[in-house]
XYZ file of C-alpha atoms in Angstrom:
95
model
C 51.440 -37.551 61.967
C 49.665 -39.434 59.237
C 48.310 -42.434 60.474
C 49.286 -45.231 57.889
C 52.020 -47.184 56.804
C 54.047 -45.032 54.342
C 55.983 -47.092 51.338
C 60.013 -46.812 52.330
C 60.755 -43.885 49.392
C 63.085 -46.766 47.551
C 59.739 -48.425 46.683
C 58.407 -45.238 45.114
C 61.826 -44.638 43.007
C 61.848 -48.380 41.680
C 58.484 -47.076 39.459
C 60.395 -44.206 38.915
C 63.023 -46.375 37.140
C 60.664 -49.169 35.620
C 62.772 -50.097 32.718
C 65.920 -48.770 33.616
C 68.590 -51.364 34.765
C 70.096 -50.186 38.184
C 73.562 -49.994 36.834
C 72.378 -47.702 34.318
C 70.285 -45.764 37.216
C 73.450 -46.013 39.063
C 75.975 -44.740 36.843
C 73.098 -41.732 35.897
C 73.539 -40.579 39.491
C 77.160 -41.145 39.810
C 76.618 -43.478 42.599
C 77.713 -46.966 43.148
C 74.970 -50.088 41.913
C 75.352 -51.235 46.164
C 74.587 -47.820 46.846
C 71.266 -47.456 44.806
C 70.528 -51.140 45.065
C 70.286 -50.776 49.211
C 67.694 -47.762 48.645
C 65.427 -49.435 46.294
C 65.547 -52.842 49.020
C 64.883 -50.112 51.455
C 67.950 -51.194 53.377
C 69.389 -47.574 53.269
C 67.792 -44.156 53.430
C 67.691 -41.462 50.840
C 69.742 -38.354 52.276
C 69.640 -34.770 51.438
C 72.264 -35.033 48.787
C 70.349 -38.392 47.175
C 67.499 -36.536 46.907
C 68.763 -33.496 45.512
C 70.441 -36.225 42.961
C 66.984 -37.409 42.476
C 65.717 -34.298 41.790
C 68.009 -33.151 38.654
C 67.807 -36.813 37.651
C 64.013 -37.306 37.459
C 62.265 -33.579 37.132
C 60.427 -33.877 40.779
C 61.587 -32.300 44.479
C 64.410 -32.642 46.583
C 62.140 -31.920 48.616
C 59.541 -34.829 47.619
C 62.242 -37.667 48.682
C 63.080 -36.208 52.113
C 59.371 -35.646 52.890
C 58.550 -39.406 52.036
C 61.957 -41.084 54.038
C 60.805 -38.580 56.962
C 57.527 -39.832 57.060
C 58.769 -43.488 56.984
C 60.926 -42.489 59.461
C 58.049 -41.067 61.634
C 55.715 -43.920 61.234
C 58.378 -46.642 61.491
C 59.715 -44.301 65.652
C 55.521 -44.178 66.485
C 55.391 -48.132 65.910
C 58.183 -49.095 68.224
C 57.931 -48.957 72.287
C 59.081 -45.659 73.969
C 59.296 -44.381 77.101
C 56.074 -42.204 78.507
C 57.569 -39.023 78.516
C 55.296 -36.152 80.846
C 55.325 -32.634 79.202
C 57.741 -30.266 80.052
C 56.158 -27.845 82.909
C 57.260 -24.894 83.295
C 57.985 -23.170 87.116
C 58.637 -19.896 87.992
C 61.530 -18.313 88.863
C 60.386 -15.720 91.241
C 57.082 -17.120 93.085
């Protein structure tokens, strides 16, 4: 895992859509303006379905969007307190 604060993929998407209205982009993606706005404002994740739509619309790979979302979520989770988890010890069934 990288040790930096990756941007939400919606921020990156905002750059890709520069000069295009949210309404027009939403229509092209066949989603509501509200759905796209939530992604652009980092209030919703990019799902696999959305990654495929973005791939078709922008000529990017779906994996790029899914990877960005995963990196973002992993970093966010790593910043929250978690219980200490001890490694699983292998136990021999026959001694």
